[in-house]
Amino acid sequence: MALEEVVVTEAIMTEYYNKFMSSLELDVAVVGAGPSGMTAAWRLAEQGANVALFERKLAIGGGLWGGGMTWNTIVVQTESRHILEEAGIPLKEFKPGYFTADAVAATTILASKAVLSGVKFFNCITVEDLMLREIDGQKRVIGLVINSSPVEAAGLHVDPLVIKAKYIIEATGHPLELLQTLVRKNDVRLNTPSGGIEGEQSMWAERAETDTLNNSGEIFPGVYVTGMAANAAMGSYRMGPVFGGMFLSAEKVAKEIACKLGK
Ligand code: 48F
């Protein structure tokens, strides 16, 4: 077969353009492709929602690849076991109630579940801001302001583009980037005890795991928070390489949004 380089270029441009065009008005835009973002995106896409996931880095997976301190095994508890089993991630019971999974298997299988369910991945795209509107006297986030990550990394002065979404999922992990930007740039109150960002506390795994689930939900009109970002927003603890709360909080947020979308 003759191979024309220009056809390869045309194929990439056409396919990416089509993917981007079908993502201009989303049901759900997920920011951050760590365990919580990928799980929430998968759960929503498999119910038929139009979902895209934006990830700054070239590689998706966030903190899931590295297990604890680069020893690439993760631990989950009984409560979240069903989600990993449903995805097809092999689990081993280490001690009663403590299950381990290979971190590389967990990351790749979760990513393939998401992509095969119809989630449109945009890696190497940084979400640098949010789009706000006042609707019926209330401010609401209606979309994302996105830029190419190499543009950000090089510090180039290049304007971003936007996409609209009925719901945004803030899954940027410990740095809580989206909500930090929302609060810094706008006179708004979050659905937190102080109305602002409470900030993450030190390690207390048991409390952190329960809190992650309780803290996940709609934190501002149009914006749901999940995973470690939920604890950073609400002032709870970190938990290290126990990942059960990440999966469970994503499942909760996906259920709430699916319900609002009438899925
Ligand atoms: O950090 P991350 O894995 O978040 P998570 O899903 O899981 C946390 C755990 O990995 C671990 C933990 C629990 O055991 O404490 O840390 O809550 O994934 C967050 C992803 O968001 C991306 C970032 O590169 C990472 O892959 N991200 C952060 N800010 C942006 C972003 C941004 N502004 N635009 C796009 N992606």
Tab-separated table of C-alpha atoms and ligand atoms in Angstrom:
chain	number	residue	atom	x	y	z
A	1	MET	CA	0.000	0.000	0.000
A	2	ALA	CA	1.266	3.463	-0.901
A	3	LEU	CA	1.513	5.709	2.142
A	4	GLU	CA	0.823	9.417	1.682
A	5	GLU	CA	1.971	11.546	4.615
A	6	VAL	CA	-0.570	14.193	3.761
A	7	VAL	CA	-3.415	11.693	4.183
A	8	VAL	CA	-2.150	10.929	7.685
A	9	THR	CA	-2.239	14.638	8.459
A	10	GLU	CA	-5.704	14.970	6.955
A	11	ALA	CA	-6.939	11.982	9.007
A	12	ILE	CA	-5.688	13.444	12.283
A	13	MET	CA	-7.016	16.918	11.583
A	14	THR	CA	-10.429	15.626	10.509
A	15	GLU	CA	-10.886	13.239	13.415
A	16	TYR	CA	-9.710	15.714	16.057
A	17	TYR	CA	-11.852	18.464	14.541
A	18	ASN	CA	-14.917	16.200	14.615
A	19	LYS	CA	-14.236	15.218	18.234
A	20	PHE	CA	-13.799	18.850	19.226
A	21	MET	CA	-16.922	19.993	17.363
A	22	SER	CA	-19.012	17.306	19.082
A	23	SER	CA	-17.719	18.617	22.431
A	24	LEU	CA	-18.629	22.291	22.030
A	25	GLU	CA	-21.885	21.836	23.974
A	26	LEU	CA	-21.445	18.991	26.428
A	27	ASP	CA	-23.655	17.432	29.050
A	28	VAL	CA	-20.642	17.095	31.338
A	29	ALA	CA	-17.079	18.415	31.167
A	30	VAL	CA	-14.703	16.671	33.557
A	31	VAL	CA	-11.464	18.397	34.497
A	32	GLY	CA	-8.637	16.107	35.575
A	33	ALA	CA	-8.071	12.503	34.452
A	34	GLY	CA	-7.123	11.014	37.812
A	35	PRO	CA	-9.079	8.139	39.375
A	36	SER	CA	-12.050	10.282	40.375
A	37	GLY	CA	-12.338	12.159	37.071
A	38	MET	CA	-12.050	9.024	34.944
A	39	THR	CA	-14.542	7.101	37.091
A	40	ALA	CA	-17.131	9.891	37.022
A	41	ALA	CA	-16.690	10.327	33.259
A	42	TRP	CA	-17.054	6.581	32.628
A	43	ARG	CA	-20.183	6.309	34.800
A	44	LEU	CA	-21.868	9.215	33.016
A	45	ALA	CA	-20.889	8.244	29.471
A	46	GLU	CA	-22.129	4.683	29.914
A	47	GLN	CA	-25.553	6.168	30.673
A	48	GLY	CA	-25.519	8.036	27.388
A	49	ALA	CA	-24.324	11.485	28.501
A	50	ASN	CA	-22.139	13.533	26.153
A	51	VAL	CA	-18.959	13.697	28.261
A	52	ALA	CA	-15.465	15.039	27.608
A	53	LEU	CA	-12.496	14.867	29.930
A	54	PHE	CA	-9.760	17.522	29.899
A	55	GLU	CA	-6.312	16.669	31.233
A	56	ARG	CA	-3.303	18.980	31.377
A	57	LYS	CA	-0.700	16.265	31.066
A	58	LEU	CA	0.132	14.148	28.045
A	59	ALA	CA	-0.555	11.013	30.104
A	60	ILE	CA	-3.910	10.513	31.761
A	61	GLY	CA	-4.118	8.785	35.169
A	62	GLY	CA	-3.157	11.499	37.675
A	63	GLY	CA	-1.914	10.004	40.937
A	64	LEU	CA	-3.161	6.510	40.168
A	65	TRP	CA	-0.042	5.235	38.367
A	66	GLY	CA	2.352	5.593	41.247
A	67	GLY	CA	0.648	3.694	44.090
A	68	GLY	CA	2.448	4.832	47.245
A	69	MET	CA	5.831	6.488	46.835
A	70	THR	CA	6.137	4.989	43.303
A	71	TRP	CA	5.585	1.441	44.624
A	72	ASN	CA	2.847	0.876	42.127
A	73	THR	CA	0.197	-0.980	44.095
A	74	ILE	CA	-2.974	0.725	45.292
A	75	VAL	CA	-5.209	-0.196	48.226
A	76	VAL	CA	-9.005	-0.016	48.306
A	77	GLN	CA	-11.486	-0.999	50.967
A	78	THR	CA	-14.509	-3.280	50.820
A	79	GLU	CA	-16.962	-0.404	50.218
A	80	SER	CA	-15.483	0.538	46.833
A	81	ARG	CA	-14.669	-2.982	45.674
A	82	HIS	CA	-17.757	-3.213	43.436
A	83	ILE	CA	-16.605	-0.314	41.246
A	84	LEU	CA	-13.201	-1.841	40.498
A	85	GLU	CA	-14.743	-5.247	39.934
A	86	GLU	CA	-17.277	-3.768	37.539
A	87	ALA	CA	-14.454	-2.144	35.599
A	88	GLY	CA	-12.647	-5.495	35.452
A	89	ILE	CA	-9.647	-4.439	37.584
A	90	PRO	CA	-8.178	-7.551	39.284
A	91	LEU	CA	-8.200	-7.297	43.091
A	92	LYS	CA	-6.484	-9.351	45.791
A	93	GLU	CA	-7.602	-9.412	49.408
A	94	PHE	CA	-4.497	-8.631	51.460
A	95	LYS	CA	-6.169	-8.717	54.877
A	96	PRO	CA	-9.903	-8.741	55.622
A	97	GLY	CA	-11.347	-5.557	54.120
A	98	TYR	CA	-8.073	-4.388	52.462
A	99	PHE	CA	-7.808	-5.085	48.729
A	100	THR	CA	-4.836	-4.374	46.479
A	101	ALA	CA	-4.713	-3.701	42.742
A	102	ASP	CA	-1.807	-3.210	40.401
A	103	ALA	CA	-1.674	0.556	39.815
A	104	VAL	CA	-0.870	0.200	36.118
A	105	ALA	CA	-3.748	-2.247	35.630
A	106	ALA	CA	-6.094	0.059	37.541
A	107	THR	CA	-5.114	3.099	35.462
A	108	THR	CA	-5.218	1.459	32.051
A	109	ILE	CA	-8.399	-0.553	32.637
A	110	LEU	CA	-10.229	2.466	34.063
A	111	ALA	CA	-9.096	4.595	31.114
A	112	SER	CA	-10.249	1.988	28.620
A	113	LYS	CA	-13.636	1.660	30.368
A	114	ALA	CA	-14.042	5.423	30.041
A	115	VAL	CA	-12.950	5.684	26.439
A	116	LEU	CA	-14.997	2.664	25.330
A	117	SER	CA	-18.057	4.102	27.077
A	118	GLY	CA	-17.756	7.155	24.853
A	119	VAL	CA	-15.807	9.632	26.974
A	120	LYS	CA	-13.908	12.018	24.680
A	121	PHE	CA	-10.428	12.499	26.103
A	122	PHE	CA	-8.604	15.776	25.538
A	123	ASN	CA	-5.172	15.246	26.992
A	124	CYS	CA	-2.533	17.958	26.831
A	125	ILE	CA	-5.285	20.564	27.341
A	126	THR	CA	-5.227	22.844	30.376
A	127	VAL	CA	-8.388	24.330	31.816
A	128	GLU	CA	-7.304	27.836	32.698
A	129	ASP	CA	-10.621	29.420	33.645
A	130	LEU	CA	-14.386	28.990	33.795
A	131	MET	CA	-17.251	30.690	31.986
A	132	LEU	CA	-19.803	32.423	34.243
A	133	ARG	CA	-23.306	33.746	33.653
A	134	GLU	CA	-26.027	35.201	35.841
A	135	ILE	CA	-29.176	33.108	35.405
A	136	ASP	CA	-32.358	34.069	37.299
A	137	GLY	CA	-30.281	36.295	39.602
A	138	GLN	CA	-27.804	33.531	40.421
A	139	LYS	CA	-24.277	33.103	39.095
A	140	ARG	CA	-23.654	29.776	37.394
A	141	VAL	CA	-20.699	28.176	35.646
A	142	ILE	CA	-21.654	27.305	32.079
A	143	GLY	CA	-18.381	26.213	30.532
A	144	LEU	CA	-14.607	25.926	30.506
A	145	VAL	CA	-11.854	28.140	29.161
A	146	ILE	CA	-9.214	25.847	27.696
A	147	ASN	CA	-5.765	26.170	26.235
A	148	SER	CA	-3.087	23.931	24.832
A	149	SER	CA	-0.774	22.730	27.641
A	150	PRO	CA	2.403	23.456	25.620
A	151	VAL	CA	1.184	27.057	25.318
A	152	GLU	CA	0.898	27.202	29.102
A	153	ALA	CA	4.259	25.478	29.631
A	154	ALA	CA	6.048	27.873	27.264
A	155	GLY	CA	4.344	30.907	28.806
A	156	LEU	CA	3.154	32.048	25.381
A	157	HIS	CA	0.629	34.830	25.096
A	158	VAL	CA	-2.022	32.877	23.183
A	159	ASP	CA	-5.726	33.308	23.827
A	160	PRO	CA	-7.793	30.287	24.859
A	161	LEU	CA	-10.944	28.713	23.404
A	162	VAL	CA	-14.130	27.727	25.246
A	163	ILE	CA	-16.533	24.847	25.486
A	164	LYS	CA	-19.977	24.882	27.116
A	165	ALA	CA	-21.289	22.206	29.489
A	166	LYS	CA	-24.451	21.715	31.516
A	167	TYR	CA	-22.274	20.453	34.378
A	168	ILE	CA	-18.585	20.704	35.199
A	169	ILE	CA	-16.801	18.176	37.396
A	170	GLU	CA	-13.833	19.619	39.295
A	171	ALA	CA	-11.470	16.627	39.679
A	172	THR	CA	-8.108	18.381	39.719
A	173	GLY	CA	-7.015	16.706	42.959
A	174	HIS	CA	-4.990	18.355	45.733
A	175	PRO	CA	-4.427	21.750	43.990
A	176	LEU	CA	-8.174	22.326	43.453
A	177	GLU	CA	-7.301	24.465	40.469
A	178	LEU	CA	-10.713	25.300	39.074
A	179	LEU	CA	-12.311	26.384	42.310
A	180	GLN	CA	-9.184	28.350	43.276
A	181	THR	CA	-9.548	30.285	40.035
A	182	LEU	CA	-13.294	30.733	40.453
A	183	VAL	CA	-12.915	32.173	43.950
A	184	ARG	CA	-9.836	34.285	43.163
A	185	LYS	CA	-11.377	35.997	40.147
A	186	ASN	CA	-15.009	36.378	41.142
A	187	ASP	CA	-17.074	37.606	44.027
A	188	VAL	CA	-18.776	34.274	44.662
A	189	ARG	CA	-19.628	31.995	47.591
A	190	LEU	CA	-19.100	28.258	47.451
A	191	ASN	CA	-21.259	25.692	49.163
A	192	THR	CA	-18.660	25.266	51.955
A	193	PRO	CA	-18.830	26.193	55.665
A	194	SER	CA	-17.096	29.564	55.120
A	195	GLY	CA	-18.226	30.151	51.545
A	196	GLY	CA	-14.565	30.004	50.483
A	197	ILE	CA	-11.999	27.249	50.107
A	198	GLU	CA	-11.363	25.540	53.445
A	199	GLY	CA	-8.034	23.927	52.442
A	200	GLU	CA	-6.674	20.416	52.814
A	201	GLN	CA	-5.457	19.085	56.168
A	202	SER	CA	-2.760	16.528	57.026
A	203	MET	CA	-2.997	12.735	56.917
A	204	TRP	CA	-5.920	10.978	58.612
A	205	ALA	CA	-6.929	8.218	56.249
A	206	GLU	CA	-10.059	6.914	57.931
A	207	ARG	CA	-11.653	10.332	58.366
A	208	ALA	CA	-10.499	11.444	54.922
A	209	GLU	CA	-12.079	8.473	53.212
A	210	THR	CA	-15.508	9.067	54.775
A	211	ASP	CA	-15.224	12.801	54.231
A	212	THR	CA	-14.362	12.421	50.544
A	213	LEU	CA	-17.713	10.840	49.953
A	214	ASN	CA	-19.639	13.321	52.109
A	215	ASN	CA	-17.807	16.324	50.642
A	216	SER	CA	-18.478	15.403	47.018
A	217	GLY	CA	-21.376	17.135	45.336
A	218	GLU	CA	-22.503	20.431	43.821
A	219	ILE	CA	-20.246	23.063	45.334
A	220	PHE	CA	-21.325	25.940	43.106
A	221	PRO	CA	-24.158	26.148	40.600
A	222	GLY	CA	-23.008	24.045	37.648
A	223	VAL	CA	-19.866	22.726	39.360
A	224	TYR	CA	-19.528	19.359	41.114
A	225	VAL	CA	-16.428	18.474	43.090
A	226	THR	CA	-15.073	14.952	43.475
A	227	GLY	CA	-12.004	13.063	44.690
A	228	MET	CA	-9.207	14.786	46.549
A	229	ALA	CA	-10.492	18.146	45.333
A	230	ALA	CA	-13.596	17.618	47.489
A	231	ASN	CA	-11.507	17.374	50.650
A	232	ALA	CA	-9.330	20.322	49.657
A	233	ALA	CA	-12.479	22.406	49.143
A	234	MET	CA	-14.180	21.353	52.359
A	235	GLY	CA	-11.175	21.349	54.688
A	236	SER	CA	-10.731	17.649	55.247
A	237	TYR	CA	-7.734	15.368	55.489
A	238	ARG	CA	-5.514	13.553	52.996
A	239	MET	CA	-5.434	9.778	52.871
A	240	GLY	CA	-2.377	8.707	50.856
A	241	PRO	CA	-2.561	5.654	48.608
A	242	VAL	CA	-5.981	4.434	49.774
A	243	PHE	CA	-8.140	5.005	46.710
A	244	GLY	CA	-11.589	3.766	47.754
A	245	GLY	CA	-12.932	7.251	48.472
A	246	MET	CA	-11.831	8.461	45.022
A	247	PHE	CA	-13.957	5.819	43.295
A	248	LEU	CA	-16.930	6.166	45.639
A	249	SER	CA	-17.056	9.953	45.460
A	250	ALA	CA	-16.961	9.808	41.664
A	251	GLU	CA	-19.766	7.271	41.654
A	252	LYS	CA	-21.843	9.556	43.886
A	253	VAL	CA	-21.294	12.658	41.759
A	254	ALA	CA	-22.019	10.748	38.547
A	255	LYS	CA	-25.305	9.492	40.016
A	256	GLU	CA	-26.383	12.996	41.057
A	257	ILE	CA	-25.571	14.502	37.664
A	258	ALA	CA	-27.160	11.616	35.754
A	259	CYS	CA	-30.322	12.189	37.758
A	260	LYS	CA	-30.333	15.902	36.871
A	261	LEU	CA	-29.760	15.050	33.216
A	262	GLY	CA	-32.741	12.690	33.386
A	263	LYS	CA	-30.597	9.595	32.627
B	1	48F	O1	-4.433	14.153	41.438
B	1	48F	P1	-5.407	13.261	40.770
B	1	48F	O2	-5.080	11.826	40.677
B	1	48F	O3	-6.835	13.522	41.479
B	1	48F	P2	-7.935	12.564	42.123
B	1	48F	O4	-8.723	11.872	41.079
B	1	48F	O5	-7.086	11.439	42.882
B	1	48F	C1	-6.199	11.749	43.924
B	1	48F	C2	-5.225	10.583	44.066
B	1	48F	O6	-4.505	10.416	42.865
B	1	48F	C3	-4.243	10.741	45.229
B	1	48F	C4	-4.891	10.737	46.566
B	1	48F	C5	-5.914	9.736	46.912
B	1	48F	O7	-5.410	8.523	47.178
B	1	48F	O8	-4.570	11.539	47.383
B	1	48F	O9	-3.515	11.955	45.065
B	1	48F	O10	-8.662	13.375	43.126
B	1	48F	O11	-5.684	13.778	39.289
B	1	48F	C6	-5.928	15.133	39.021
B	1	48F	C7	-5.620	15.382	37.547
B	1	48F	O12	-6.050	16.680	37.218
B	1	48F	C8	-5.113	17.249	36.297
B	1	48F	C9	-3.767	16.741	36.807
B	1	48F	O13	-2.768	16.799	35.815
B	1	48F	C10	-4.111	15.323	37.236
B	1	48F	O14	-3.892	14.385	36.202
B	1	48F	N1	-5.276	18.712	36.343
B	1	48F	C11	-5.021	19.519	37.404
B	1	48F	N2	-5.314	20.795	37.082
B	1	48F	C12	-5.756	20.781	35.792
B	1	48F	C13	-5.724	19.455	35.315
B	1	48F	C14	-6.185	21.805	34.888
B	1	48F	N3	-6.236	23.103	35.253
B	1	48F	N4	-6.556	21.449	33.638
B	1	48F	C15	-6.512	20.145	33.255
B	1	48F	N5	-6.096	19.138	34.070
